[in-house]
Structures are given as structure tokens and as C-alpha cells.
XYZ file of C-alpha atoms in Angstrom:
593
model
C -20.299 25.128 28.855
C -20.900 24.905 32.958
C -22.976 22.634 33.875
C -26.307 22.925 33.900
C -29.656 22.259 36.620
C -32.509 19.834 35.453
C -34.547 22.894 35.189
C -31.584 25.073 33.153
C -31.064 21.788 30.519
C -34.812 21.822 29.245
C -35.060 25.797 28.227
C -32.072 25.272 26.653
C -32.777 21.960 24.263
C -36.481 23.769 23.165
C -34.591 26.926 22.214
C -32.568 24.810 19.920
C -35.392 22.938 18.252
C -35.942 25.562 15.601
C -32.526 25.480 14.627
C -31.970 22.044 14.305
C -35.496 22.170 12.139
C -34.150 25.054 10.072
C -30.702 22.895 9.016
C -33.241 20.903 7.265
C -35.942 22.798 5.869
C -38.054 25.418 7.103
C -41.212 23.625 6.005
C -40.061 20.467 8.207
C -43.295 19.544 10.489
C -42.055 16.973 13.489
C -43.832 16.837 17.304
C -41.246 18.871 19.611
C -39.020 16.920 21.331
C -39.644 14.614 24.080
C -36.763 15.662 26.630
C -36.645 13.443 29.848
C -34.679 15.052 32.350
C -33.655 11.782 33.829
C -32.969 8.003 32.026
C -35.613 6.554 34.437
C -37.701 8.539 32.405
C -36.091 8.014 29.664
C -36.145 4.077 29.615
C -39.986 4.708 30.223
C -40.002 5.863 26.503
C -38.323 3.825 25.298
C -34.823 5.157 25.131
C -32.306 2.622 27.032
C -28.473 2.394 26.265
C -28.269 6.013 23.642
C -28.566 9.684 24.564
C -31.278 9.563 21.808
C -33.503 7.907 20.043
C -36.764 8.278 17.280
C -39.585 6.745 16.942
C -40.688 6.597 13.145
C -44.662 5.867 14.299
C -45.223 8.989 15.616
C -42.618 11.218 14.361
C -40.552 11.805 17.935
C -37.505 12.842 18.889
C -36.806 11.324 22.628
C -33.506 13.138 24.735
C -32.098 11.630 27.843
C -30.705 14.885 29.258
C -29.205 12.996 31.992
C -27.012 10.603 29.550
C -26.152 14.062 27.881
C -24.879 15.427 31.091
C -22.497 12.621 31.752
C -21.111 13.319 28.516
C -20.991 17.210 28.436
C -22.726 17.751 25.406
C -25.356 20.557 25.879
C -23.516 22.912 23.454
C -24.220 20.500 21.232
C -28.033 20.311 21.524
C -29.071 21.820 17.942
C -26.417 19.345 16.906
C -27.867 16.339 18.052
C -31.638 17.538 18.015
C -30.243 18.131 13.826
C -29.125 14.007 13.397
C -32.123 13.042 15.237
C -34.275 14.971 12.544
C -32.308 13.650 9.579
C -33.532 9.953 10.584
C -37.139 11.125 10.182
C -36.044 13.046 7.168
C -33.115 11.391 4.973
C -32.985 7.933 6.502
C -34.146 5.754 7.171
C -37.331 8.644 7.444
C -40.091 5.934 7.435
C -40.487 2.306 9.093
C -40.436 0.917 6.066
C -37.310 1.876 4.740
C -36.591 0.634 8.344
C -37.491 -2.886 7.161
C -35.904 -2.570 3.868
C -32.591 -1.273 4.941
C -32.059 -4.302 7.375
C -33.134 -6.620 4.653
C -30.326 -5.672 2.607
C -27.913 -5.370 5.207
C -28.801 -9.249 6.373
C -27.346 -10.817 3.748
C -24.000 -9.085 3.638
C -23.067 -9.782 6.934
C -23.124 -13.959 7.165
C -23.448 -15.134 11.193
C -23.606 -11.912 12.315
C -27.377 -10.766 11.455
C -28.107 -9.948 14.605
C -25.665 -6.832 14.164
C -27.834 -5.437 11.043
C -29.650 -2.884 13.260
C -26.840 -1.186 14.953
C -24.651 -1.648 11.067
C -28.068 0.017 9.820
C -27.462 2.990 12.593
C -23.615 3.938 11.633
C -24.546 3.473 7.898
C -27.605 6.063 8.032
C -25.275 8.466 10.354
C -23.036 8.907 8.374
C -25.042 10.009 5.490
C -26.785 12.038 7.796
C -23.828 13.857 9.360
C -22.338 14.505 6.276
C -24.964 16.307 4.862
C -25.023 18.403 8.284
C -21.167 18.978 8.382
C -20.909 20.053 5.029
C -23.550 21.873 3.851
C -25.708 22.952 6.996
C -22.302 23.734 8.982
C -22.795 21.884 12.269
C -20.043 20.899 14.023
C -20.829 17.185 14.258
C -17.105 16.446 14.401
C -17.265 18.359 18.276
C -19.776 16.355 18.989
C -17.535 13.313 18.070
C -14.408 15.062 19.501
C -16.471 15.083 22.782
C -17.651 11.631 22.907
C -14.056 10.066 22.468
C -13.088 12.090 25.964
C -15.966 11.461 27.934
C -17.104 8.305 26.632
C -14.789 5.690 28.908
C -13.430 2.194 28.055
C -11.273 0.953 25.075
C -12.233 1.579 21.762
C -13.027 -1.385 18.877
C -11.361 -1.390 15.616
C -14.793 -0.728 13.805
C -15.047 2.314 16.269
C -11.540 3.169 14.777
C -12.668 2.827 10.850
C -15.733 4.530 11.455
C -14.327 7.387 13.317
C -11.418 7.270 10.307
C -14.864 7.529 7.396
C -15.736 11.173 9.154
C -12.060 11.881 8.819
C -11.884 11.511 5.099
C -15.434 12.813 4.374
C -14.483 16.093 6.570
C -10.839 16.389 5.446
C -9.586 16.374 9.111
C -6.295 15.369 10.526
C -5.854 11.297 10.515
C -6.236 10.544 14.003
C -8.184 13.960 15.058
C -11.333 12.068 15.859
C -9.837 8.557 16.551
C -9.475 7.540 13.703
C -6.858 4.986 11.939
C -3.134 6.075 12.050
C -0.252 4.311 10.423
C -2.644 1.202 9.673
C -2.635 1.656 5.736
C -5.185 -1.607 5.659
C -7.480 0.268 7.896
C -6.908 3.775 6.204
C -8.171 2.597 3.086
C -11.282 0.823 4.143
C -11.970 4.537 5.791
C -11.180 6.272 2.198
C -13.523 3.397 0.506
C -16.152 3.977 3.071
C -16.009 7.849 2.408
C -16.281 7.500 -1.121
C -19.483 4.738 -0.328
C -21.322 8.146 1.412
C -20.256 10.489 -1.243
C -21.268 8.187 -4.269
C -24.251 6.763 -3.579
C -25.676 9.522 -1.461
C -29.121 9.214 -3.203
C -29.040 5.506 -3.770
C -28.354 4.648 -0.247
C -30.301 1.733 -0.169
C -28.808 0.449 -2.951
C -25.514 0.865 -1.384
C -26.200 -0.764 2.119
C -24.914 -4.195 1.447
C -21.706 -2.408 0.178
C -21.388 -0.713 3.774
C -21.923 -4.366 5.189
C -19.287 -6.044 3.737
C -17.225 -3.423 4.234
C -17.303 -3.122 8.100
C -17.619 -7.014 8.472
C -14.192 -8.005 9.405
C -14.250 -5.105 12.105
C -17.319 -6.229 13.284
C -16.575 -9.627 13.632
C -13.134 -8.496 15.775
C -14.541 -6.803 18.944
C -17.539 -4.432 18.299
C -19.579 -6.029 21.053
C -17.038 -4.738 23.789
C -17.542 -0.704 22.530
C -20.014 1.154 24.781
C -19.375 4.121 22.569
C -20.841 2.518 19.525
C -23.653 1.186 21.895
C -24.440 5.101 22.626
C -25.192 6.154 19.100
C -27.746 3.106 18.043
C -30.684 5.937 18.258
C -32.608 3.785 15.911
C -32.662 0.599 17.900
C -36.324 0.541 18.660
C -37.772 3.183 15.659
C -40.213 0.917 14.449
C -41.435 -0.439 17.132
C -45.371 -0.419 16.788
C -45.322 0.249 13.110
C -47.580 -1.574 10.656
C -44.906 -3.863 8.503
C -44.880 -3.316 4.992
C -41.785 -3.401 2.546
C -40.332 -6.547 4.074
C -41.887 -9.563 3.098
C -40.538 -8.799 -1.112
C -36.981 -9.558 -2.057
C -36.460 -6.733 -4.406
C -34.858 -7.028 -7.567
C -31.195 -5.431 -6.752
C -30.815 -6.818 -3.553
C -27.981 -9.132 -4.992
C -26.358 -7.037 -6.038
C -26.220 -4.674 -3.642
C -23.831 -7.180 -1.293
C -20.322 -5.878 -3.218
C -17.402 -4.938 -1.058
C -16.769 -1.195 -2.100
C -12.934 -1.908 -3.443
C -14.902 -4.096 -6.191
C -16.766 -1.356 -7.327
C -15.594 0.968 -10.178
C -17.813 3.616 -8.683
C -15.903 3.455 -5.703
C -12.551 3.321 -6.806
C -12.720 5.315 -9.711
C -10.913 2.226 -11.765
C -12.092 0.376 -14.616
C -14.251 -2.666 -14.023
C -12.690 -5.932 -14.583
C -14.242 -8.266 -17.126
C -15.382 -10.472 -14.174
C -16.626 -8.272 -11.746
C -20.220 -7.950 -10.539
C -22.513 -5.760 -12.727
C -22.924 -1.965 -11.022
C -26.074 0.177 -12.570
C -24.962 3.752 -12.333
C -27.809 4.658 -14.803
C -30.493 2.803 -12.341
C -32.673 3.735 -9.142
C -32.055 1.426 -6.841
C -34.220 1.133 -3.884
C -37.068 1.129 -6.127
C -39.533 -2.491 -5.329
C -39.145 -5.368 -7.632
C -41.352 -7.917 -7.998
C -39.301 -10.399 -6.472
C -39.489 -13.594 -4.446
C -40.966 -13.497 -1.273
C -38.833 -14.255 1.668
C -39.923 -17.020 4.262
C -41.925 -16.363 7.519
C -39.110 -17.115 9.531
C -37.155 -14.255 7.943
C -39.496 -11.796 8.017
C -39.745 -11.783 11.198
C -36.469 -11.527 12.078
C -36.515 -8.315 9.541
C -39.388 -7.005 11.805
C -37.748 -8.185 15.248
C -34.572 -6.126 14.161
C -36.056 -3.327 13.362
C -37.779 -3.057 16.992
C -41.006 -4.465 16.424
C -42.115 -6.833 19.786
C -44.095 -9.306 17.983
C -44.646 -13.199 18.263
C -44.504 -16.249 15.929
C -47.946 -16.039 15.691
C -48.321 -12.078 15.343
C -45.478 -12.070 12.750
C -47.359 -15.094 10.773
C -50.726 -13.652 10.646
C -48.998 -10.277 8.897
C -46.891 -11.919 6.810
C -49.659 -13.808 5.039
C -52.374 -11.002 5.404
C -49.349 -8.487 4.146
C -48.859 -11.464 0.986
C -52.664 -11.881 0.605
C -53.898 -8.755 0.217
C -52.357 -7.654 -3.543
C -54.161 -11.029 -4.784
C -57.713 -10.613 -3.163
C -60.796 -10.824 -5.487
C -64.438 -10.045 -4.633
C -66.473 -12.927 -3.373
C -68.997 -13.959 -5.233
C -72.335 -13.251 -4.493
C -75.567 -14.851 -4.991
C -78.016 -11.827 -6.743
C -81.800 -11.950 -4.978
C -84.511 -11.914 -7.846
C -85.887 -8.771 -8.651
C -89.222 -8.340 -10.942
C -88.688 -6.471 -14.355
C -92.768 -5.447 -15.278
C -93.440 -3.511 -18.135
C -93.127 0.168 -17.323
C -95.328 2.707 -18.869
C -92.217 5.187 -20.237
C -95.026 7.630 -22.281
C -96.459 8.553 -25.437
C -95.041 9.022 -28.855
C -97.714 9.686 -32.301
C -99.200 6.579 -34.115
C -98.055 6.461 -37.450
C -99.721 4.553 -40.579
C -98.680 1.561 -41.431
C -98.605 0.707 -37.187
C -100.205 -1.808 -36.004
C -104.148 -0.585 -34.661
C -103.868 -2.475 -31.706
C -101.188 0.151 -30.712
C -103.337 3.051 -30.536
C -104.502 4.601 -27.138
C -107.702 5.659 -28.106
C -108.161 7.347 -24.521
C -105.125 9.746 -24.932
C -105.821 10.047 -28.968
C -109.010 11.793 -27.830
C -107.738 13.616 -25.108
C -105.707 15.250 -27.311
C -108.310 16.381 -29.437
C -111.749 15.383 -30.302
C -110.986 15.067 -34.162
C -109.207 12.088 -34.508
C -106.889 12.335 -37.591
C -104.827 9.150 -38.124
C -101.439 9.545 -38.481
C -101.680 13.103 -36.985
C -103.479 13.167 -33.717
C -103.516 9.540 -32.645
C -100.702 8.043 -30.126
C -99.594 4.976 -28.839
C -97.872 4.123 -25.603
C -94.051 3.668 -25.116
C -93.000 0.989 -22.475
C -89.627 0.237 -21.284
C -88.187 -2.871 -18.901
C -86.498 -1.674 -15.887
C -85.983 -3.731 -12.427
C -88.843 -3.678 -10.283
C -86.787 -3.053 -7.014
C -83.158 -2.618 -6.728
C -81.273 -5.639 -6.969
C -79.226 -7.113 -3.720
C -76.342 -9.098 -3.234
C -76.422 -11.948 -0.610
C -73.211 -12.738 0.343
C -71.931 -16.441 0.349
C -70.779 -17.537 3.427
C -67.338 -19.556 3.794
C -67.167 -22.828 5.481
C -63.143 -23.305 5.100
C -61.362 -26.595 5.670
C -57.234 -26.735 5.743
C -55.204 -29.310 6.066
C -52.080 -29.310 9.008
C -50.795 -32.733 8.505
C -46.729 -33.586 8.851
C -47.352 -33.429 4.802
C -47.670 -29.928 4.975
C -45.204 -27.087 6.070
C -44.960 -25.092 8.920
C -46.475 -21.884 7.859
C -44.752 -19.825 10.850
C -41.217 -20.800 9.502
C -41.743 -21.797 5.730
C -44.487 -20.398 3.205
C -47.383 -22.517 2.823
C -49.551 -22.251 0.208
C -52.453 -23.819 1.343
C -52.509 -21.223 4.470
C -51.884 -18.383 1.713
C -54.357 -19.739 -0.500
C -56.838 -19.356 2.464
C -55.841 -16.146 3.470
C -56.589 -14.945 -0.009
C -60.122 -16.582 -0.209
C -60.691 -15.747 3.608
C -60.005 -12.103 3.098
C -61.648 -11.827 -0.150
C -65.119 -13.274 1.321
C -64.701 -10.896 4.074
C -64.308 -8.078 1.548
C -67.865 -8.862 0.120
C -69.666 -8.848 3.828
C -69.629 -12.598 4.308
C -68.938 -14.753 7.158
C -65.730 -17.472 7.323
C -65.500 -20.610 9.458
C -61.884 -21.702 9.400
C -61.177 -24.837 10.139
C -57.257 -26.325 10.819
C -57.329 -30.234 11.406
C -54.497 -33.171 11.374
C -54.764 -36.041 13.289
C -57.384 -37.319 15.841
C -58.617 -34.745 18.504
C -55.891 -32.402 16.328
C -57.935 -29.791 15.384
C -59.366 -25.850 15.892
C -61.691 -23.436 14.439
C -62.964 -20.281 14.944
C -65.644 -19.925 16.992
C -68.520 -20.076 14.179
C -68.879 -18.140 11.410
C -67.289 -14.638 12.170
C -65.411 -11.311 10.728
C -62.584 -11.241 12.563
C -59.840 -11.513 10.020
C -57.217 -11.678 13.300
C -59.395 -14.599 14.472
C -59.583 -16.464 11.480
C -56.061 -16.117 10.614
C -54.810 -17.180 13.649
C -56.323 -20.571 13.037
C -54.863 -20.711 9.779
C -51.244 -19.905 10.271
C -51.421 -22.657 13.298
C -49.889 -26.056 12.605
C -50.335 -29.761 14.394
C -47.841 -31.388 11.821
C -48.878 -34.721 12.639
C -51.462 -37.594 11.642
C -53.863 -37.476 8.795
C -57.820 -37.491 9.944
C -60.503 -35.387 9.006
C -62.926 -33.759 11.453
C -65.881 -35.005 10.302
C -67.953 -34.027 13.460
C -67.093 -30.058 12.940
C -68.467 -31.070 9.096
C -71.713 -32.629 10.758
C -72.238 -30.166 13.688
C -71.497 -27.036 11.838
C -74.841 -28.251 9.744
C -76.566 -29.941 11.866
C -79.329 -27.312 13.281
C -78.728 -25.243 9.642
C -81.916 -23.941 8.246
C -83.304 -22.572 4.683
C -83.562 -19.000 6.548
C -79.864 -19.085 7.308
C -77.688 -17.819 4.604
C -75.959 -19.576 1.866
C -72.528 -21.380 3.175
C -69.912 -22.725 0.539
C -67.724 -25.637 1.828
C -63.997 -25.050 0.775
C -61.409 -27.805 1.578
C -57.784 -27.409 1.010
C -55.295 -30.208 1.298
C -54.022 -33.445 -0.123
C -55.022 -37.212 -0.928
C -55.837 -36.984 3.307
C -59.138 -35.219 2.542
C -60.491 -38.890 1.930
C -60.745 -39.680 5.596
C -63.512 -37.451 5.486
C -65.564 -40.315 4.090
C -64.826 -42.357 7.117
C -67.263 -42.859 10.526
C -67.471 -40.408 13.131
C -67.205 -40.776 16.898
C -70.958 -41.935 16.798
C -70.903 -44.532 13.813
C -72.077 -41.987 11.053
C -70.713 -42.455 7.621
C -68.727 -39.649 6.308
C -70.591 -39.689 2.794
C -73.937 -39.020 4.769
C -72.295 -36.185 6.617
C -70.948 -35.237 3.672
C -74.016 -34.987 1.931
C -75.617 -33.641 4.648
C -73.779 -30.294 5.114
C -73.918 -29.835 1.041
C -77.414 -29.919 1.149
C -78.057 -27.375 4.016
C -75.145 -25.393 2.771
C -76.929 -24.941 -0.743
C -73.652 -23.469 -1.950
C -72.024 -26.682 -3.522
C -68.227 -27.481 -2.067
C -65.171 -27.790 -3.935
C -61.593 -29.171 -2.894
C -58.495 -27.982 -3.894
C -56.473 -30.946 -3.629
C -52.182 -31.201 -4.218
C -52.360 -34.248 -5.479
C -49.425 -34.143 -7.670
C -48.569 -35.779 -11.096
C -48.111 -39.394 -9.666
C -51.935 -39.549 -8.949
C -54.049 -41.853 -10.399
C -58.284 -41.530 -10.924
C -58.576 -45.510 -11.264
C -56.429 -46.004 -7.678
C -58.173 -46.157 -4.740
C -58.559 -42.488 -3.553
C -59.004 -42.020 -7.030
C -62.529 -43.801 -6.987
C -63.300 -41.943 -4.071
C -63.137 -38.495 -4.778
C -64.577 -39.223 -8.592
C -67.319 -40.847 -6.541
C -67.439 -37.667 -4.371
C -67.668 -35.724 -7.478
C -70.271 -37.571 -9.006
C -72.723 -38.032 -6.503
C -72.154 -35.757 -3.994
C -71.573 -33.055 -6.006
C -68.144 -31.744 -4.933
C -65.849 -29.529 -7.505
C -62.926 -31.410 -7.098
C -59.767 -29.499 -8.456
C -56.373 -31.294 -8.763
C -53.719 -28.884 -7.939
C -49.847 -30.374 -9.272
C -47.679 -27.656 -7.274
C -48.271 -26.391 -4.272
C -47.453 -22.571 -5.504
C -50.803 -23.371 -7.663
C -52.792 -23.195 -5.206
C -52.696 -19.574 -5.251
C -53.928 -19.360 -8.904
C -56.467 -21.471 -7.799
C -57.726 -19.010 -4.777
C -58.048 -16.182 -7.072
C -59.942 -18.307 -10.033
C -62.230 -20.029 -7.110
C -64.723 -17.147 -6.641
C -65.359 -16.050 -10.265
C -65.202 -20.166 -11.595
C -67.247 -21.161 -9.033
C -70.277 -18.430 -8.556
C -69.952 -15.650 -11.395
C -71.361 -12.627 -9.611
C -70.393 -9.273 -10.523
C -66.555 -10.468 -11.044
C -67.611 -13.081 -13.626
C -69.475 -10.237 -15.317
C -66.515 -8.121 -15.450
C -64.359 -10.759 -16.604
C -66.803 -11.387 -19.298
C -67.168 -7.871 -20.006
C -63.439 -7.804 -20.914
């Protein structure tokens, strides 16, 4: 094809849009294509490095037309616009398969995660490309043919074995796209990469980790020097500004999903030695498990990989939020009084044998002037029914967690006690009440939200922060959080989560006050009660010293002191906390069943 004016290329690439749709299905609904007739333009989309891209959030196809110039390739533009379809279609089609896919490709390639996006890119391709070759008849192979003479610099052996997969899927000429000739190593990694696509073209996820360990070796060589391979990562960024979900799980065939293809019988059409890994041909993979969770610190490399700009903080607050939603419970409420009177219902005939103080004479005569007992005389009928309907008063939370070095640093490990807070946190906010977080370690090592608020953002923030040092309660945030509290203000449950630390809470203030008073104090004008949820382990003893102090806690102050062995625990404990504590409508469910 000649080449082609700014204002030539554009008609040309929207005339091909309906085509590319139609390869896939006539019923296909995308945005049309955003085509940037320069890579200034392009780069201000998004799109640096490829000739195309997607973005998964809102369903786009972006073009640099200028890239596709260099490369002669607008003769190919129902070609491409088809691929770039096929990732919104057939994979990874949403941002959470996104997250999923990298997730399984992680583990198969040791020191090289960082490479799991662009691995993620060649793996989907293929089975997109296939599918286009072979049964929509695009020539994806020209576009291919044309990339390997325009595209300049030396080629990398995983260039080479990829280029050699097409070969053997298509049944073209060894070498006719650049792929592997007279290397019989390298030939048959291309024929067990073929057969990869071909056999597990509906279990794709499943297969990823295969692809992995596959291409490793070849990655590991020189696939950082190949521009080429740089110029087809069109999913680099597809996720970026998606809402994470699908990540945070290990699923249940991950493991075995990380299998180099010649060790699979599927693969190589051989019979499975005794001692090789287990392969479910019977199974649908991909499908969640209800696996282990993965650590913060992973999870946000998942979500960093897969384009999302997000920090340490950012990442935390979703990752618990994302683990603390499936376990939230309502709140408990507090249920205002409401007056159940007598209520006249009507009138229904006075039998004999009823008492006489039953009958309404007034009504028996009203009836009719003859009064015949047992025929025309009635009594009345009254029933019980609330006076007024009845209204829940929400609790309000008054949240205390612990950030000592005792405790783990929830932005790289999973802590509990920040998970158990999200859950109660979240679940109060569910119900309409108000949560004061609280995160405090040493002296002067402390921060809170600012009061009692709804901003689940705000108040997770404070608790996936971390001080990681000394052990001392904030006992004036305790006694100024109460101190101007009045019986018109709502109810406030105190909540403290930590360890055998939470005792310094009973020491003096910066102004002499004794922690028991303050103590005291803020149960009083909470009017709520307070528990703690303490890890105090199996070593603990009540008749040591701490011992005598919480039991003395307990017994005159009130507080609902739970001792919590594991630290994983804690989480039964932040689903129990708001039907043991209050009841409320959850209690009477639970009862109910």
C-alpha cells in the first residue's frame, strides 16, 4: 500500500472497524477506536512503546497511526483493530482476569517477575491470533511477516521460539516468520508451545504457568534487548484505573498450573509417568478457590504489573477493604422504646358461658334494642401492636489498635488486628454509625481520624499505618475523646485490639491522671461498655501481673476482656463481636435459626 497522509490514515482505520468487529461477533458492543494520528498524542493516552494498546476500564481500543506508519502496516488495519478486540473479548477481556493471569504467571517465572506482564501479552496473543488465523481468516502471519522487515535491530531467542509457536500452529514453512531453523532444542519448545494454545484453548488460565516455564530459559537469555517484542506489549497499562478484585485469593489450581508443557501428557500426547504432577483434564480451571490469601506486599505487585499506579498505602487500604468485605456483619444497634397500648381491633358476638364483664352494652344496644344474650350482645376484640414504629440507633465505634514492633507491618505482611478492624470498621459503617480509629505505639507515636467520621478511606488509612516501635497507650485521645461527651450524644462502644501492651493504658497521663479514672471515665459517657480483644497467647497467666490487671479491669470497670490465642482468631472474633456483644436484629436472626 502507498503511503498514506494523516488525514488519508484515519478514514481508512474507521472503515475497518466493522470488520474487525464482525471477525468476532456481530453482536460485539466496544467504543470506536481511539486513533491518534501522532505518538505525542498517543503517549497522552496512554499508549508509549506499542502501535496499540486497550484499556479494559472503559472498553478502548487506542492506535498510534504514526508507529503504524514507520512500520507499513495500514493494510493491516482490520488485522490489528481484530487482536486488539480479542483482548476485550477472549483474554484477558476483563481487569480481573488481568490480575489473575499475572498471578499465575508470577510464580513460574522465579527472579524474573517483573517480566509477567509482557509473558502475559505473548501468552494471550497467541490464543488470540490463532483463533483469527484459523477460523476468522486474517492474515495475522502478514502482519508478522511485516514486522520482522521493518522492525530494526537483532532479534532474541524468545522472539525466535515465539515466532517458531505461529509457525507450527499455522503450518508455515520453519523459518517463514523467523522462526527456529536447524535448532531441534528450540523447534520443539515451538511444537510444545503450539500444542499449549491448541489444548488448553478454553482453560487458558489454567495453562499460564505452563507457558511460563516454558519461555523461561529464553527469557532469561536476552529478551530485554528485543524492541520487537517491546512493540506488541498492547496490554502493558490495561488495567490501569480498574477497581482490583480477583487478586488478593490464591486459587486452588494455581500449583499446579506451574508444569513445563513436555511434563504434561496433554501436551505430549504420552502416558503420564507414575511420578509426574497430577493434570485435571475433566476440571475447569480458572474457576476461584477458596484459597489462602496472598500477602500485601504481593498484591500489590499483582496490581502494579498489571498497570495500576497505586501506592503502599492505596494498595493496603484495598487489599484489606477487598479481604474485609466477604466477612462484614451488621452492627448492632441499640432499639429506641416504643409503647405497645391496647388497640381496639373490633367486635365479635358475646357468647354464654363469657365472662359479663366482656359485654359492650353500648354496641349490644346499638345493634338492636332487644337484647338477646348469646345472640345480639358483643364484646370488644383488642390486639397489641407497637405504638410508633420502632428505630434503630446506631452504636458508634470508638476503635483502638495496637502498632507496636510486636505487631506486623500490615503494608507488607497480613495483620490481623488491622483486618479484624477493617471488618468491624466497615460493618459499623454499614449500619449508619460513626468510627474513631485510633493507631498508637510508643510515646507521641500515634494518629486518628479526625473524630468520629464515615469515611471508610479515612479510617482505613489510619489502620493500615504502622509505627513498629515502643509499647504506650494514648491515654489522652481515651480522656479527650470523652471529655466534653454528653447524654444527648449518641451511644459510643470502646473497642481495643492488641496485646498484653493494652495495660499501659492504666498508667498516668501527661497531666498526672490515672489511667483507671480515664478509663472509667470514657465507659461511663460512652454508655456502650468496651471490650478488648487481646493476643495474649497460651503462655499467659490470670494470677501474673497483667493478669491482675485486666481481671481487675474486667471486674470493676466493666471491660469484656476476650483472650485471643492466634492472631488469625482475631477475625472470628470481629465477626462474633457485634452479635455477642449487643444482639440487635443479627442476634435475633441468629436466634431465629
Amino acid at each position: 500500500m502507498a503511503q498514506l497522509s494523516p488525514a488519508e490514515r484515519v478514514p481508512l482505520w474507521q472503515a475497518a472497524w466493522p470488520e474487525a468487529l464482525a471477525a468476532w461477533s456481530r453482536f460485539i458492543r466496544l467504543h470506536d477506536p481511539q486513533l491518534c494520528e501522532s505518538s505525542v498524542a498517543a503517549a497522552s493516552e496512554g499508549l508509549q512503546g506499542a502501535f496499540a494498546m486497550i484499556r479494559l476500564v472503559d472498553k478502548r481500543v487506542v492506535i498510534d497511526l504514526e508507529a503504524i506508519a514507520r512500520l507499513e502496516l495500514d493494510d493491516h488495519a482490520a488485522v490489528i483493530l481484530a487482536h486488539e478486540i480479542g483482548h476485550h473479548v477472549l483474554a484477558p477481556a476483563s481487569a480481573t482476569d488481568s490480575f489473575r493471569l499475572i498471578a499465575r504467571l508470577r510464580p513460574a517465572l522465579p527472579t524474573f517477575e517483573r517480566h509477567a506482564p509482557m509473558i502475559a501479552n505473548l501468552y494471550t496473543d497467541l490464543l488470540i491470533n490463532d483463533r483469527l488465523q484459523r477460523q476468522a481468516g486474517l492474515d495475522i502471519a502478514g502482519v508478522y511477516d511485516r514486522m520482522n522487515a521493518r522492525e530494526p535491530g537483532e532479534r532474541s531467542r524468545l522472539w525466535t521460539l515465539y515466532m517458531g509457536m505461529y509457525e507450527s500452529l499455522w503450518g508455515l514453512e520453519k523459518g517463514s516468520l523467523g522462526g527456529p531453523s536447524g535448532d531441534p532444542a528450540m523447534e520443539g519448545d515451538a511444537w510444545l508451545g503450539a500444542r499449549l494454545i491448541r489444548v488448553y484453548a478454553r482453560d487458558w488460565m489454567y495453562a499460564a504457568g505452563r507457558f511460563a516455564a516454558l519461555v523461561l530459559p529464553y527469557l532469561a537469555e536476552d529478551a530485554e534487548k528485543d524492541a520487537a517484542l517491546r512493540r506488541l506489549h498492547d496490554t502493558r497499562d490495561a488495567a490501569a484505573g480498574a477497581q482490583p478484585s480477583g487478586a488478593q485469593t490464591i486459587e486452588a489450581d494455581e500449583a499446579d498450573g506451574v508444569l513445563h508443557p513436555s511434563r504434561d501428557p496433554l501436551v505430549t500426547g504420552e502416558e503420564p509417568e507414575t511420578d509426574a504432577a497430577p493434570v485435571k483434564p475433566d476440571a475447569a480451571p480458572g474457576r476461584p478457590g477458596a484459597g489462602q490469601a496472598r500477602e500485601p506486599f504481593e498484591y500489590g505487585e499483582i496490581l502494579r504489573a498489571a498497570g495500576l499506579k497505586l501506592s503502599d498505602e492505596e494498595i493496603a487500604i484495598r487489599y484489606y477493604r477487598e479481604r474485609a468485605l466477604p466477612l462484614l456483619v451488621p452492627f448492632p444497634v441499640q432499639q429506641a422504646p416504643a409503647s405497645e397500648e391496647p388497640q381496639l381491633e373490633g367486635l365479635e358476638p358475646w357468647a354464654l358461658g363469657d365472662s359479663l364483664d366482656e359485654i359492650d352494652w353500648l354496641q349490644t344496644v346499638a345493634q338492636s334494642p332487644v337484647v338477646i344474650p348469646g345472640v345480639t350482645t358483643v364484646r370488644r376484640v383488642y390486639g397489641r401492636e407497637p405504638g410508633a414504629a420502632r428505630k434503630s440507633g446506631p452504636i458508634d465505634l470508638d476503635l483502638y489498635v495496637d502498632s507496636s514492633g510486636s505487631m506486623p507491618d500490615p503494608r507488607r505482611f497480613t495483620s490481623f488486628l488491622t483486618l479484624a478492624g477493617a471488618v468491624i470498621a466497615l460493618s459499623a459503617l454499614k449500619a449508619g454509625a460513626r468510627v474513631q480509629a485510633t493507631l498508637w505505639s510508643g510515646k507521641q507515636q500515634w494518629m486518628a481520624t479526625p473524630g468520629f467520621v464515615r469515611d471508610e478511606t479515612a479510617i482505613l488509612g489510619i489502620l493500615v499505618g504502622y509505627y513498629g516501635g515502643a509499647t504506650a497507650f494514648p491515654i489522652h485521645q481515651l480522656r479527650d475523646t470523652f471529655a466534653k461527651r454528653t447524654p444527648r450524644d449518641r451511644p459510643v462502644h470502646i473497642l481495643m485490639i492488641s496485646d498484653d501492651g493494652i495495660t499501659t493504658m492504666f498508667d498516668q497521663d501527661e497531666r498526672g491522671n490515672s489511667g483507671w479514672d480515664v478509663s472509667a471515665t470514657a465507659l461511663a459517657k460512652g454508655r456502650a461498655g468496651g471490650t478488648m480483644a487481646l493476643n495474649l497467647g497460651s503462655w499467659f497467666r490470670s494470677d501474673s501481673a497483667i493478669g491482675q490487671q485486666l481481671t481487675r479491669a474486667r471486674d470493676e470497670l466493666g471491660w469484656d476482656i476476650h483472650s485471643i490465642a492466634e492472631m488469625p482468631d482475631l477475625v472470628a472474633f470481629a465477626q462474633a463481636f457485634s452479635r455477642r456483644r449487643y444482639g440487635g436484629a443479627a442476634a435475633v436472626r441468629e436466634r431465629a435459626a
